[in-house]
């Protein structure tokens, strides 16, 4: 900390992102990226008009210009995919930025926020950044969310659905009940993982004007490195968020990401193929872990949250790391013996299961000596 950091800056507690290793080659199952490349249409869009005669692809040459502050082609593609009006959509530099716009627009000292004790760690980080008071509501013993604790709660609400890091999903009827019972507050649904088996609350927007749905291109559309997220809601909520965006960074989505995002959104078939493949691998991996005695939560996301029967979470995590496999773990009391395993390619998950089997056998052997 420098001596210049202001007092409110000192009070901020930043989020710690998952490791992105640079040197050693790991099987990387720690940040829920998609193991498959983006739709081929993404490269086509970025390289459009490129031929041997032109030294620089036109879209690359255009990088000298600012991006479209209205992000028209991207917004149009998102609105088209979901069958909503363009005025109901806002795009951001990752859904983290969208979350920031929403928190800044709808929450402050007089409008606190409520979320689960075990959910995406960026929510409390944003609250600390913006000075937003928040209440965390413990998940039940089995990590499910009791909607009664959210109905008529008198606060803004954010729910990750499916939740992270558990992967457990709520049905749309639960989201609707929560939104309907809190008509004076905004109910935000973070659907980062919805395409892997959840149901999108976009379909409730006609009935719930206080509902805001937030999604990302980082998972099901394989564009984590492009940093694109978006929100869909009624036009007044979106207009409120545009005030924040235009006060913070009006060119918040860069030229290449606008193109890439629009192309990926238009390729529904490719996204559906990738997510179906990941769902199949998830079920196979879950079964493999259960056969080894693991506790595995029922995940609708592109990761599993699982507990090893013979090692502490820390020991299992470290042994996997030694074997070249990165997963994610949190040093929090309720979940310190769980690890979160992103679903990689079929081959990655076979290696992961084989390694896990060996580690469990080694540990059991050592205990029986
Ligand atoms: N919401 C949840 C629940 C997440 O797990 C993540 C990814 N870490 C995000 C939002 C943010 O994703 P991104 O900023 O890449 O869109």
Coordinates of C-alpha atoms and ligand atoms in Angstrom, one line a residue:
X1 CA 0.0 0.0 0.0
X2 CA 1.4 3.5 -0.8
X3 CA 0.9 6.3 1.6
X4 CA -1.3 7.9 -1.0
X5 CA -4.1 5.2 -0.9
X6 CA -7.2 7.0 0.3
X7 CA -9.0 5.8 3.3
X8 CA -12.0 4.4 1.4
X9 CA -9.5 2.6 -0.9
X10 CA -7.9 0.9 2.2
X11 CA -11.3 -0.5 3.1
X12 CA -11.7 -2.4 -0.2
X13 CA -11.4 -6.2 -0.1
X14 CA -10.5 -7.3 -3.7
X15 CA -11.6 -10.6 -5.2
X16 CA -8.9 -13.2 -5.8
X17 CA -9.2 -14.7 -9.3
X18 CA -8.3 -18.4 -10.0
X19 CA -4.7 -19.0 -11.1
X20 CA -3.8 -18.6 -14.8
X21 CA -0.4 -20.4 -14.9
X22 CA 2.1 -19.1 -17.4
X23 CA 5.0 -21.5 -17.1
X24 CA 4.1 -25.1 -16.3
X25 CA 1.6 -26.8 -18.5
X26 CA -1.4 -27.9 -16.3
X27 CA -4.7 -29.6 -17.1
X28 CA -6.6 -26.5 -16.2
X29 CA -9.8 -27.3 -14.4
X30 CA -9.8 -24.2 -12.1
X31 CA -11.7 -21.3 -13.7
X32 CA -14.6 -22.9 -15.5
X33 CA -13.5 -22.0 -19.0
X34 CA -14.8 -24.0 -22.0
X35 CA -12.3 -26.7 -23.2
X36 CA -13.4 -26.2 -26.8
X37 CA -12.5 -23.2 -29.1
X38 CA -15.1 -20.5 -29.9
X39 CA -17.4 -21.0 -32.9
X40 CA -15.6 -21.0 -36.3
X41 CA -17.7 -18.0 -37.1
X42 CA -15.7 -15.9 -34.6
X43 CA -12.5 -16.2 -36.6
X44 CA -14.4 -15.6 -39.8
X45 CA -15.8 -12.4 -38.5
X46 CA -12.4 -11.1 -37.2
X47 CA -10.6 -12.1 -40.4
X48 CA -13.4 -11.0 -42.9
X49 CA -12.0 -9.5 -46.0
X50 CA -8.5 -10.7 -45.4
X51 CA -6.6 -12.1 -48.3
X52 CA -3.0 -12.5 -49.4
X53 CA -3.0 -9.1 -51.1
X54 CA -4.0 -7.1 -47.9
X55 CA -1.2 -7.0 -45.4
X56 CA -3.5 -6.4 -42.4
X57 CA -7.1 -7.9 -42.1
X58 CA -9.6 -5.0 -42.3
X59 CA -11.0 -5.5 -38.9
X60 CA -7.5 -5.4 -37.4
X61 CA -6.8 -2.2 -39.3
X62 CA -10.0 -0.8 -37.9
X63 CA -8.5 -1.1 -34.4
X64 CA -7.2 2.4 -34.8
X65 CA -10.8 3.6 -34.4
X66 CA -12.7 3.5 -31.1
X67 CA -15.4 0.8 -30.9
X68 CA -19.1 1.6 -31.4
X69 CA -20.2 3.0 -28.0
X70 CA -23.7 1.6 -28.7
X71 CA -22.2 -1.9 -29.5
X72 CA -25.0 -2.2 -32.0
X73 CA -24.1 -5.5 -33.7
X74 CA -23.5 -7.2 -30.4
X75 CA -26.7 -5.9 -28.8
X76 CA -28.7 -6.8 -31.9
X77 CA -27.4 -10.4 -31.9
X78 CA -28.2 -10.9 -28.1
X79 CA -31.6 -9.3 -28.5
X80 CA -32.2 -11.6 -31.5
X81 CA -31.2 -14.7 -29.7
X82 CA -33.6 -14.1 -26.8
X83 CA -36.4 -12.4 -28.8
X84 CA -36.3 -9.2 -26.7
X85 CA -36.0 -5.5 -27.8
X86 CA -32.5 -4.0 -28.2
X87 CA -33.4 -1.5 -25.4
X88 CA -33.6 -4.4 -23.0
X89 CA -30.0 -5.3 -23.5
X90 CA -26.7 -3.9 -22.2
X91 CA -23.3 -5.3 -22.9
X92 CA -20.1 -5.2 -20.8
X93 CA -16.5 -6.1 -20.5
X94 CA -17.3 -9.4 -19.0
X95 CA -20.3 -10.0 -16.8
X96 CA -18.1 -8.8 -13.9
X97 CA -18.5 -5.3 -15.3
X98 CA -22.2 -5.8 -15.8
X99 CA -22.5 -6.8 -12.2
X100 CA -20.6 -3.6 -11.3
X101 CA -23.0 -1.5 -13.4
X102 CA -26.0 -3.2 -11.8
X103 CA -24.7 -2.9 -8.2
X104 CA -23.8 0.7 -8.7
X105 CA -27.2 1.5 -10.3
X106 CA -29.5 -0.2 -7.9
X107 CA -27.7 -0.6 -4.5
X108 CA -26.3 1.9 -2.0
X109 CA -26.4 2.7 1.7
X110 CA -30.2 3.0 1.5
X111 CA -30.6 0.0 -0.8
X112 CA -28.7 -3.0 0.6
X113 CA -28.2 -6.3 -1.1
X114 CA -28.8 -9.9 0.0
X115 CA -27.1 -13.0 -1.3
X116 CA -26.0 -16.5 -0.2
X117 CA -23.1 -17.1 2.1
X118 CA -21.6 -19.5 -0.5
X119 CA -21.8 -18.0 -3.9
X120 CA -19.7 -16.0 -6.4
X121 CA -17.0 -14.2 -4.4
X122 CA -17.1 -11.1 -6.6
X123 CA -20.4 -10.0 -5.0
X124 CA -18.9 -9.0 -1.6
X125 CA -15.9 -7.6 -3.4
X126 CA -18.1 -5.2 -5.4
X127 CA -20.1 -4.3 -2.3
X128 CA -16.9 -3.3 -0.6
X129 CA -15.8 -1.3 -3.7
X130 CA -19.1 0.6 -3.8
X131 CA -19.7 0.8 0.0
X132 CA -22.9 -1.3 -0.4
X133 CA -24.2 -2.9 2.9
X134 CA -25.1 -6.6 2.4
X135 CA -26.5 -9.5 4.2
X136 CA -25.4 -13.1 3.5
X137 CA -28.0 -15.8 4.0
X138 CA -26.5 -19.3 4.8
X139 CA -27.4 -22.0 2.3
X140 CA -29.0 -25.0 3.9
X141 CA -27.0 -28.0 5.1
X142 CA -27.2 -29.6 1.7
X143 CA -26.2 -26.4 0.0
X144 CA -29.7 -25.7 -1.4
X145 CA -31.2 -22.3 -1.2
X146 CA -34.4 -21.8 0.9
X147 CA -36.4 -19.4 -1.1
X148 CA -38.5 -18.5 1.9
X149 CA -35.5 -16.5 3.2
X150 CA -35.6 -14.4 0.0
X151 CA -39.3 -13.8 -0.3
X152 CA -40.4 -10.3 1.0
X153 CA -36.9 -9.8 2.2
X154 CA -37.0 -6.0 1.8
X155 CA -33.6 -5.9 0.0
X156 CA -32.2 -6.1 -3.4
X157 CA -31.2 -9.7 -4.2
X158 CA -28.6 -11.4 -6.3
X159 CA -28.8 -15.1 -6.9
X160 CA -26.4 -17.1 -9.1
X161 CA -28.5 -19.7 -10.9
X162 CA -27.0 -22.3 -11.2
X163 CA -25.0 -21.3 -8.1
X164 CA -21.2 -21.2 -8.0
X165 CA -19.3 -23.0 -6.6
X166 CA -22.0 -25.6 -5.9
X167 CA -23.6 -25.9 -9.4
X168 CA -27.0 -26.4 -7.8
X169 CA -29.9 -24.7 -9.8
X170 CA -33.2 -23.3 -8.7
X171 CA -36.3 -23.8 -10.9
X172 CA -37.8 -20.8 -12.6
X173 CA -40.9 -20.9 -10.4
X174 CA -38.6 -20.2 -7.4
X175 CA -37.1 -17.1 -9.1
X176 CA -40.5 -15.9 -10.0
X177 CA -41.8 -16.3 -6.5
X178 CA -38.8 -14.3 -5.2
X179 CA -39.2 -11.5 -7.8
X180 CA -43.0 -11.3 -7.3
X181 CA -42.7 -11.1 -3.5
X182 CA -40.1 -8.2 -3.7
X183 CA -41.8 -5.7 -6.0
X184 CA -40.0 -2.7 -4.6
X185 CA -36.5 -4.3 -5.1
X186 CA -34.4 -5.5 -7.9
X187 CA -33.9 -9.3 -8.2
X188 CA -30.7 -10.0 -10.1
X189 CA -30.1 -13.5 -11.5
X190 CA -26.6 -14.3 -12.5
X191 CA -26.9 -16.9 -15.2
X192 CA -23.2 -17.4 -16.0
X193 CA -23.7 -21.2 -16.1
X194 CA -27.3 -21.4 -17.3
X195 CA -26.6 -22.9 -20.7
X196 CA -25.2 -26.1 -19.1
X197 CA -28.6 -27.2 -17.7
X198 CA -30.4 -24.3 -16.0
X199 CA -33.5 -22.5 -17.1
X200 CA -33.1 -18.8 -18.1
X201 CA -35.2 -16.2 -16.2
X202 CA -35.4 -14.2 -19.4
X203 CA -38.7 -15.9 -20.0
X204 CA -40.1 -14.3 -16.8
X205 CA -39.3 -10.7 -17.9
X206 CA -42.7 -10.0 -19.2
X207 CA -44.2 -10.8 -15.8
X208 CA -41.5 -9.3 -13.5
X209 CA -40.4 -5.7 -14.2
X210 CA -37.9 -5.9 -11.2
X211 CA -36.0 -8.8 -12.7
X212 CA -32.5 -8.4 -14.2
X213 CA -30.9 -11.4 -15.9
X214 CA -27.1 -11.3 -16.3
X215 CA -25.1 -13.7 -18.6
X216 CA -21.6 -14.1 -20.0
X217 CA -19.8 -15.3 -23.1
X218 CA -17.0 -16.7 -21.0
X219 CA -18.4 -20.2 -20.4
X220 CA -20.9 -21.7 -23.0
X221 CA -19.5 -19.5 -25.8
X222 CA -15.8 -20.1 -25.2
X223 CA -14.9 -16.4 -25.1
X224 CA -13.5 -15.9 -21.6
X225 CA -10.5 -14.1 -23.2
X226 CA -12.7 -11.6 -25.0
X227 CA -14.4 -10.4 -21.8
X228 CA -18.1 -10.0 -22.8
X229 CA -21.1 -10.1 -20.6
X230 CA -24.6 -8.7 -20.8
X231 CA -27.8 -8.1 -19.0
X232 CA -31.4 -8.3 -20.1
X233 CA -34.2 -6.6 -18.2
X234 CA -37.0 -4.1 -18.8
X235 CA -35.9 -1.0 -20.6
X236 CA -36.0 1.3 -17.6
X237 CA -33.6 -1.0 -15.6
X238 CA -31.3 -1.1 -18.6
X239 CA -31.5 2.7 -19.1
X240 CA -30.4 3.0 -15.4
X241 CA -27.4 0.8 -16.1
X242 CA -26.5 2.8 -19.2
X243 CA -26.2 5.8 -17.0
X244 CA -23.5 4.0 -15.1
X245 CA -21.8 2.6 -18.2
X246 CA -21.6 6.0 -19.8
X247 CA -20.2 7.5 -16.7
X248 CA -17.5 4.9 -16.4
X249 CA -16.4 3.7 -19.8
X250 CA -18.6 4.4 -22.8
X251 CA -16.3 2.2 -25.1
X252 CA -16.5 -0.7 -22.7
X253 CA -16.6 -3.5 -25.2
X254 CA -13.7 -3.4 -27.7
X255 CA -14.1 -3.7 -31.5
X256 CA -12.9 -7.3 -31.8
X257 CA -15.1 -8.5 -28.9
X258 CA -18.1 -6.8 -30.4
X259 CA -17.5 -8.8 -33.6
X260 CA -16.6 -12.0 -31.8
X261 CA -19.6 -11.8 -29.5
X262 CA -22.1 -11.2 -32.3
X263 CA -20.7 -14.1 -34.4
X264 CA -20.8 -16.5 -31.4
X265 CA -24.3 -15.5 -30.5
X266 CA -25.6 -16.2 -34.0
X267 CA -24.2 -19.7 -33.9
X268 CA -26.7 -21.3 -31.6
X269 CA -26.0 -24.7 -32.9
X270 CA -22.3 -24.7 -32.1
X271 CA -23.1 -23.5 -28.5
X272 CA -25.7 -26.2 -28.1
X273 CA -23.2 -28.9 -29.3
X274 CA -20.5 -27.7 -27.0
X275 CA -22.7 -27.5 -23.9
X276 CA -24.3 -30.9 -24.7
X277 CA -20.8 -32.4 -24.8
X278 CA -19.8 -30.8 -21.6
X279 CA -23.0 -32.0 -19.9
X280 CA -22.2 -35.6 -21.0
X281 CA -18.7 -35.4 -19.7
X282 CA -19.9 -33.8 -16.5
X283 CA -22.3 -36.8 -15.8
X284 CA -19.6 -39.3 -16.6
X285 CA -17.1 -37.6 -14.3
X286 CA -19.6 -37.3 -11.6
X287 CA -20.4 -41.0 -11.8
X288 CA -16.7 -41.8 -11.8
X289 CA -16.1 -39.8 -8.6
X290 CA -19.1 -41.2 -6.9
X291 CA -17.8 -44.7 -7.7
X292 CA -14.6 -43.7 -5.8
X293 CA -16.7 -42.7 -2.8
X294 CA -16.8 -39.0 -3.4
X295 CA -19.7 -36.8 -2.3
X296 CA -20.7 -34.9 -5.5
X297 CA -23.4 -32.2 -5.6
X298 CA -26.0 -32.2 -8.3
X299 CA -24.5 -29.7 -10.8
X300 CA -26.3 -28.0 -13.7
X301 CA -23.1 -26.0 -14.5
X302 CA -19.8 -26.8 -16.3
X303 CA -18.1 -27.8 -13.0
X304 CA -18.6 -30.3 -10.2
X305 CA -18.3 -29.5 -6.5
X306 CA -17.0 -32.6 -4.8
X307 CA -15.5 -34.0 -1.5
X308 CA -12.9 -36.7 -1.4
X309 CA -13.7 -39.6 1.0
X310 CA -10.1 -40.1 2.2
X311 CA -8.2 -36.8 2.0
X312 CA -8.8 -33.3 3.2
X313 CA -9.7 -30.8 0.5
X314 CA -6.3 -29.2 0.9
X315 CA -4.4 -32.5 0.6
X316 CA -6.4 -33.6 -2.5
X317 CA -6.0 -30.2 -4.1
X318 CA -2.2 -30.2 -3.6
X319 CA -1.8 -33.7 -4.8
X320 CA -3.7 -33.0 -7.9
X321 CA -1.6 -29.9 -8.4
X322 CA 1.6 -32.0 -8.1
X323 CA 0.2 -34.3 -10.7
X324 CA -0.3 -31.4 -13.1
X325 CA -4.0 -30.8 -12.6
X326 CA -5.4 -27.5 -11.3
X327 CA -8.8 -27.3 -9.6
X328 CA -10.2 -24.7 -7.3
X329 CA -10.6 -24.7 -3.5
X330 CA -11.6 -22.2 -0.9
X331 CA -10.4 -22.0 2.7
X332 CA -13.9 -21.4 4.1
X333 CA -15.2 -23.4 7.0
X334 CA -18.2 -25.0 5.4
X335 CA -16.5 -25.9 2.1
X336 CA -12.8 -26.4 2.9
X337 CA -13.0 -30.1 2.2
X338 CA -14.6 -29.6 -1.2
X339 CA -12.9 -28.8 -4.5
X340 CA -14.5 -27.3 -7.6
X341 CA -13.6 -29.2 -10.8
X342 CA -14.3 -27.5 -14.1
X343 CA -15.3 -29.9 -16.8
X344 CA -12.6 -30.1 -19.4
X345 CA -12.4 -32.2 -22.6
X346 CA -13.2 -35.9 -22.5
X347 CA -9.4 -36.7 -22.5
X348 CA -8.7 -34.2 -19.7
X349 CA -11.4 -35.7 -17.5
X350 CA -10.2 -39.3 -18.1
X351 CA -6.7 -38.2 -16.9
X352 CA -8.3 -36.4 -14.0
X353 CA -10.3 -39.5 -12.9
X354 CA -7.4 -41.9 -13.4
X355 CA -5.1 -39.6 -11.3
X356 CA -7.8 -39.3 -8.6
X357 CA -8.2 -43.1 -8.5
X358 CA -4.5 -43.5 -8.0
X359 CA -4.3 -40.8 -5.3
X360 CA -7.2 -42.4 -3.4
X361 CA -5.6 -45.9 -3.7
X362 CA -2.2 -44.5 -2.5
X363 CA -3.9 -42.9 0.5
X364 CA -5.9 -46.0 1.4
X365 CA -2.7 -48.1 1.0
X366 CA -0.7 -45.8 3.3
X367 CA -3.5 -45.9 5.9
X368 CA -3.6 -49.7 5.9
X369 CA 0.2 -50.1 6.3
Ligands
LIG1 N1 -20.8 -14.9 -12.4 C1 -20.4 -16.1 -11.9 C2 -21.3 -16.9 -11.0 C3 -19.1 -16.5 -12.3 O1 -18.7 -17.7 -11.8 C4 -18.3 -15.7 -13.1 C5 -17.0 -16.2 -13.5 N2 -15.9 -16.2 -12.6 C6 -18.8 -14.5 -13.5 C7 -20.1 -14.1 -13.2 C8 -18.0 -13.6 -14.3 O2 -17.7 -14.0 -15.6 P1 -17.1 -13.0 -16.7 O3 -16.7 -11.7 -16.1 O4 -16.0 -13.7 -17.3 O5 -18.2 -12.8 -17.7

